Amino acid sequence: METKVKLRITIDKDLADIVPGYLENREKDVILLPQAIRENDFDSLKMIGHRMKGSGAGYGFQQISDIGNRMEQAATIQDLDTIRDCLDQLIDYLRKVEVVYE
Amino acid sequence: MNTTYQTANSSRKGAMAASNHILVIDDDPDICKLIADFFQKNDFQVTISNDSKGLQEILERHKIDLIVLDLLLPDEDGLVVCRNLRSRSNIPVIILSSRGEEMDRIIGLEMGADDYLPKPFHPRELLARIKSVLRRSRSLPEEAGSPDDSNARYRFAGWSLDVPTRQLFAPSGEKIFLSGGEFALLRVLLSHPNKVLTRDQLLTLSHGREIEPYDRTIDMQISRLRKRLRDDPKSPEFIKTVRSLGYVFSIRVERIDSKP
């Protein structure tokens, strides 16, 4: 069942110019990830997870860092079930997140 | 490929001349974008490089004040880049890494980095650390009653440290490169010869900040300084450890002041 609950995240207004681009890049990850999963491309999965982990919280999205961390670890041990779960979490998060600049 | 971004206020008269220029070496475009945008707004000039290949060319073309270096680069280990850089330059280096291992932090500092910030990081924290490193790399924080040695040269056992140029010379005349942190620490030790300084005092005087629990910054920098001075850590001649207290520079030091 699709949820309409929004997740409000407050972000430093100095980052207002670049946050939309960052979220667009995560939408691109959502497109790239299923292909990498289908191809068992664990190097790409690990790199995407690693980058999400390293950048998410810097932009104000701690949960993206957390998902990326879990994805990177799962890719290291080639655990596709967890990677698919991370993808679902990312899709759900991007659907719910609502940014407020202060 | 590398890209240089001007400060947000670069049209303001004199802004460019006054701004600091940082080089960011990181292969993640989102991290580069975050740093470039945030630092331009804070009057920094930023050059981005996605790998270490063009490093030498960038350093020849630009006057870089500080380097922000990722450890995981596509072409080379960031620790190797840091070590090579330190062997020929004293530009301050801050390491960024999401590897997050304690050992990475320690090795990074031992390779000559001036500070280490784990990813993810808030850009404001990176800004604060960059300002702190730049401050201590240029001069020591003023301390009430401390003599101004900004135009002095210190001599000890054939060695000399020239404060204005931040250059250390061995008795043979060989120039020894020091990181910003190492220079600041040696300067503090030389300006307080034969006086025991606690780790807290050394950190405050050389880095402008207070010690944190389990902070090994000073111990690691002392270890590196001893190597630079070819001082035997088991039986040091210059920097002696005072158990449970701190360190003392135990050689006679001569200070020569020249007119500015």
XYZ file of C-alpha atoms in Angstrom:
362
model
C 0.000 0.000 0.000
C 1.425 3.362 -1.005
C 1.953 5.698 1.884
C 1.332 9.416 1.652
C 3.260 10.176 4.828
C 5.892 12.825 4.195
C 9.233 12.897 5.907
C 10.227 16.493 6.568
C 13.956 17.158 6.609
C 15.367 20.529 7.616
C 18.487 21.519 5.716
C 20.908 24.449 5.929
C 19.711 27.129 3.522
C 23.265 27.544 2.239
C 22.805 24.184 0.513
C 19.507 25.108 -1.168
C 21.119 25.506 -4.612
C 22.604 22.030 -4.721
C 20.221 19.800 -2.773
C 17.712 19.359 -5.654
C 20.571 18.206 -7.930
C 21.727 15.773 -5.263
C 18.275 14.202 -4.985
C 18.066 13.993 -8.797
C 21.326 12.049 -8.769
C 19.817 9.602 -6.270
C 16.824 9.186 -8.619
C 19.413 8.250 -11.275
C 20.833 5.684 -8.835
C 17.342 4.202 -8.530
C 17.434 3.626 -12.297
C 21.011 2.264 -12.309
C 20.708 -0.046 -9.325
C 18.229 -2.623 -10.731
C 20.465 -3.098 -13.768
C 23.535 -3.607 -11.574
C 21.537 -6.083 -9.453
C 20.429 -8.008 -12.559
C 24.030 -8.192 -13.786
C 25.478 -9.093 -10.364
C 27.715 -6.066 -10.817
C 28.884 -5.916 -7.204
C 31.664 -3.429 -7.933
C 29.144 -0.847 -9.145
C 26.767 -1.654 -6.294
C 29.551 -1.207 -3.792
C 30.649 2.084 -5.353
C 27.110 3.504 -5.404
C 26.604 2.463 -1.771
C 29.971 3.880 -0.798
C 29.210 7.237 -2.401
C 25.745 7.433 -0.867
C 27.275 6.688 2.528
C 29.931 9.379 2.088
C 27.712 12.157 0.778
C 24.167 11.720 2.162
C 24.527 13.221 5.614
C 26.729 16.028 4.266
C 23.736 17.221 2.266
C 21.482 16.702 5.280
C 20.158 13.225 4.464
C 21.450 10.938 7.190
C 19.163 8.136 6.037
C 20.781 8.106 2.582
C 24.149 7.634 4.291
C 22.694 4.809 6.378
C 21.167 3.062 3.341
C 24.449 3.515 1.429
C 26.454 2.046 4.288
C 24.218 -1.027 4.413
C 24.327 -1.390 0.636
C 28.117 -1.148 0.512
C 28.472 -3.824 3.179
C 25.940 -6.079 1.434
C 27.759 -5.651 -1.905
C 31.032 -6.607 -0.237
C 29.574 -9.979 0.773
C 27.441 -10.235 -2.414
C 24.167 -10.298 -0.496
C 21.597 -9.459 -3.191
C 18.551 -9.730 -0.899
C 19.860 -6.972 1.351
C 20.839 -4.873 -1.664
C 17.284 -5.165 -3.046
C 15.957 -4.162 0.361
C 18.255 -1.118 0.345
C 16.943 -0.153 -3.095
C 13.353 -0.385 -1.820
C 14.311 1.749 1.188
C 15.902 4.353 -1.073
C 12.858 4.497 -3.370
C 10.559 4.846 -0.364
C 12.736 7.548 1.183
C 12.934 9.603 -2.013
C 9.166 9.359 -2.372
C 8.552 10.575 1.170
C 11.253 13.174 1.717
C 10.246 16.798 1.867
C 12.971 19.400 2.284
C 12.654 22.577 4.314
C 15.511 25.097 4.235
C 16.355 27.114 7.317
C 40.119 16.734 -15.491
C 40.138 19.643 -13.081
C 37.900 22.642 -12.671
C 38.474 25.895 -10.825
C 35.599 27.772 -9.213
C 35.940 31.402 -8.202
C 34.539 32.734 -4.955
C 30.905 33.800 -4.914
C 32.115 37.351 -4.271
C 34.955 37.355 -6.783
C 33.627 40.457 -8.490
C 34.098 42.347 -5.249
C 37.228 44.447 -5.407
C 40.093 42.696 -3.708
C 38.106 39.592 -2.833
C 40.170 37.289 -5.014
C 43.457 38.537 -3.673
C 42.298 37.934 -0.128
C 40.605 34.562 -0.700
C 42.135 31.215 0.125
C 42.492 28.719 -2.658
C 41.772 25.088 -1.802
C 42.293 22.058 -3.992
C 39.823 19.184 -3.574
C 40.896 15.773 -4.852
C 37.876 13.450 -4.780
C 36.255 11.261 -7.411
C 32.702 11.619 -6.101
C 30.981 14.416 -8.080
C 28.408 14.983 -5.319
C 31.134 15.590 -2.728
C 32.994 17.918 -5.109
C 29.815 19.857 -5.815
C 29.049 20.140 -2.087
C 32.491 21.510 -1.240
C 32.796 23.776 -4.270
C 29.410 25.400 -3.765
C 29.672 25.811 0.006
C 33.216 27.127 -0.021
C 32.637 29.585 -2.839
C 29.866 31.079 -0.724
C 32.397 31.424 2.062
C 34.889 33.337 -0.097
C 37.166 30.461 -1.004
C 38.482 29.759 -4.453
C 38.122 26.038 -5.159
C 39.845 23.802 -7.685
C 38.450 20.306 -8.145
C 40.362 17.294 -9.398
C 38.758 13.858 -9.703
C 42.090 12.029 -9.472
C 45.705 12.638 -8.518
C 47.124 12.630 -12.064
C 47.057 16.378 -12.602
C 48.229 17.284 -9.104
C 51.704 18.518 -10.050
C 50.362 20.643 -12.897
C 47.734 22.215 -10.635
C 50.360 23.048 -8.016
C 52.534 24.664 -10.681
C 49.663 26.694 -12.144
C 47.956 27.816 -8.941
C 48.987 29.007 -5.533
C 47.155 26.404 -3.464
C 46.719 27.188 0.245
C 45.342 23.816 1.354
C 44.497 20.414 -0.127
C 41.425 18.350 0.786
C 42.272 14.784 -0.153
C 40.032 11.715 -0.395
C 41.708 8.414 0.447
C 39.888 6.282 -2.133
C 40.942 7.645 -5.513
C 40.517 5.830 -8.827
C 44.185 6.012 -9.811
C 46.172 5.982 -6.571
C 45.816 5.435 -2.831
C 45.266 8.798 -1.165
C 47.775 7.880 1.554
C 50.482 7.496 -1.090
C 49.476 10.831 -2.611
C 49.736 12.403 0.846
C 53.163 10.923 1.536
C 54.527 11.979 -1.874
C 53.098 15.429 -1.479
C 54.628 15.821 1.972
C 58.057 14.832 0.676
C 58.154 17.869 -1.589
C 55.729 20.426 -0.191
C 54.431 21.805 3.075
C 50.966 22.714 1.797
C 48.513 21.734 4.554
C 46.494 18.582 3.821
C 43.150 17.502 5.276
C 42.182 13.911 4.566
C 38.565 12.980 3.922
C 37.552 9.371 4.002
C 34.500 7.202 4.407
C 36.647 4.161 5.114
C 36.210 5.252 8.713
C 38.892 3.040 10.164
C 40.837 4.304 13.162
C 43.999 2.958 11.546
C 43.363 5.079 8.409
C 43.173 8.168 10.589
C 46.402 7.338 12.359
C 48.259 6.429 9.169
C 46.923 9.550 7.460
C 48.309 11.754 10.220
C 51.576 9.816 10.217
C 51.855 10.341 6.458
C 51.919 14.057 7.169
C 48.269 15.096 6.941
C 47.364 18.038 9.151
C 43.869 16.827 9.962
C 41.417 14.035 9.158
C 37.660 14.231 8.726
C 35.523 11.124 8.280
C 32.751 11.068 5.675
C 29.944 11.903 5.824
C 30.791 15.372 7.093
C 28.893 18.600 7.460
C 30.451 21.272 5.219
C 30.479 23.674 8.168
C 32.711 21.294 10.097
C 35.062 21.029 7.126
C 35.092 24.838 6.883
C 35.955 25.150 10.588
C 38.765 22.598 10.276
C 40.175 24.264 7.154
C 40.213 27.644 8.874
C 41.890 26.113 11.915
C 44.573 24.375 9.836
C 45.221 27.511 7.772
C 45.462 29.578 10.941
C 48.006 27.325 12.587
C 49.959 26.795 9.377
C 50.514 30.524 9.049
C 51.119 31.548 12.602
C 50.690 30.428 16.132
C 47.756 31.788 18.047
C 48.730 34.783 20.123
C 49.261 33.937 23.738
C 49.400 36.629 26.395
C 53.004 37.251 27.312
C 54.517 35.083 24.581
C 57.324 36.733 22.667
C 56.663 37.502 19.025
C 59.008 35.295 17.023
C 57.461 35.874 13.616
C 60.780 37.205 12.262
C 63.061 34.936 14.260
C 65.363 32.070 13.404
C 65.971 29.324 15.962
C 69.274 27.417 16.097
C 69.934 24.185 17.987
C 72.687 21.569 17.630
C 73.527 22.711 14.109
C 69.883 22.729 13.017
C 67.943 25.885 12.221
C 64.289 26.772 11.869
C 63.511 29.945 9.963
C 60.094 31.107 11.163
C 59.209 33.613 8.374
C 59.846 31.048 5.620
C 58.819 28.051 7.792
C 61.937 26.202 6.656
C 63.919 23.704 8.685
C 67.561 23.062 7.799
C 69.653 20.086 8.951
C 73.291 20.643 10.043
C 74.329 19.537 6.527
C 72.288 22.396 5.057
C 69.650 20.000 3.737
C 66.179 21.492 3.722
C 63.677 19.346 5.644
C 59.991 19.626 4.712
C 57.549 20.035 7.593
C 53.762 19.859 7.507
C 51.877 22.855 8.862
C 51.191 21.009 12.106
C 54.790 19.861 12.515
C 56.104 23.371 11.935
C 53.698 24.833 14.492
C 54.649 22.198 17.073
C 58.407 22.589 16.570
C 58.048 26.347 16.813
C 56.257 26.001 20.150
C 58.916 23.616 21.476
C 61.766 25.870 20.365
C 60.164 28.942 21.904
C 59.910 27.091 25.259
C 63.232 25.237 25.523
C 63.897 23.189 28.663
C 60.357 23.709 29.827
C 57.984 20.768 30.194
C 54.835 21.350 28.154
C 51.753 19.209 28.648
C 49.951 17.698 25.674
C 47.115 20.104 26.379
C 49.479 23.103 26.293
C 51.145 21.853 23.119
C 47.817 21.328 21.395
C 46.469 24.710 22.449
C 49.630 26.577 21.461
C 50.253 24.793 18.182
C 46.742 23.956 17.005
C 44.567 26.520 18.723
C 42.247 23.913 20.206
C 41.841 21.958 23.401
C 42.668 18.313 23.782
C 39.861 15.766 23.508
C 39.683 12.386 25.252
C 41.959 9.838 23.565
C 43.388 12.580 21.328
C 46.747 11.321 20.065
C 47.447 14.220 17.693
C 50.391 15.525 19.697
C 51.947 12.097 20.273
C 51.793 11.327 16.563
C 53.217 14.700 15.582
C 56.025 14.351 18.131
C 56.817 10.961 16.614
C 56.956 12.500 13.123
C 59.033 15.446 14.331
C 61.562 13.082 15.890
C 61.889 11.328 12.536
C 62.398 14.662 10.770
C 65.067 15.593 13.329
C 66.564 12.082 13.125
C 66.050 11.822 16.849
C 66.120 8.257 18.201
C 62.669 7.648 19.745
C 64.119 5.147 22.228
C 66.661 7.620 23.501
C 65.726 11.031 22.112
C 68.271 13.824 22.272
C 66.000 16.719 21.342
C 62.404 16.014 22.343
C 62.216 14.065 25.585
C 59.085 12.445 26.947
C 58.131 13.337 30.494
C 56.049 10.403 31.660
C 52.389 11.199 32.453
C 52.990 14.850 31.696
C 54.163 15.817 28.238
C 57.327 16.710 26.376
C 60.364 18.926 26.778
C 62.796 20.260 24.178
C 65.991 19.590 26.089
C 68.712 21.116 23.904
C 70.021 24.645 24.173
C 68.216 26.848 21.679
C 69.505 30.133 20.302
C 67.012 32.632 18.987
C 68.141 35.195 16.433
C 65.774 38.053 15.792
C 65.980 39.990 12.562
C 64.216 43.201 11.775
C 60.994 42.762 9.792
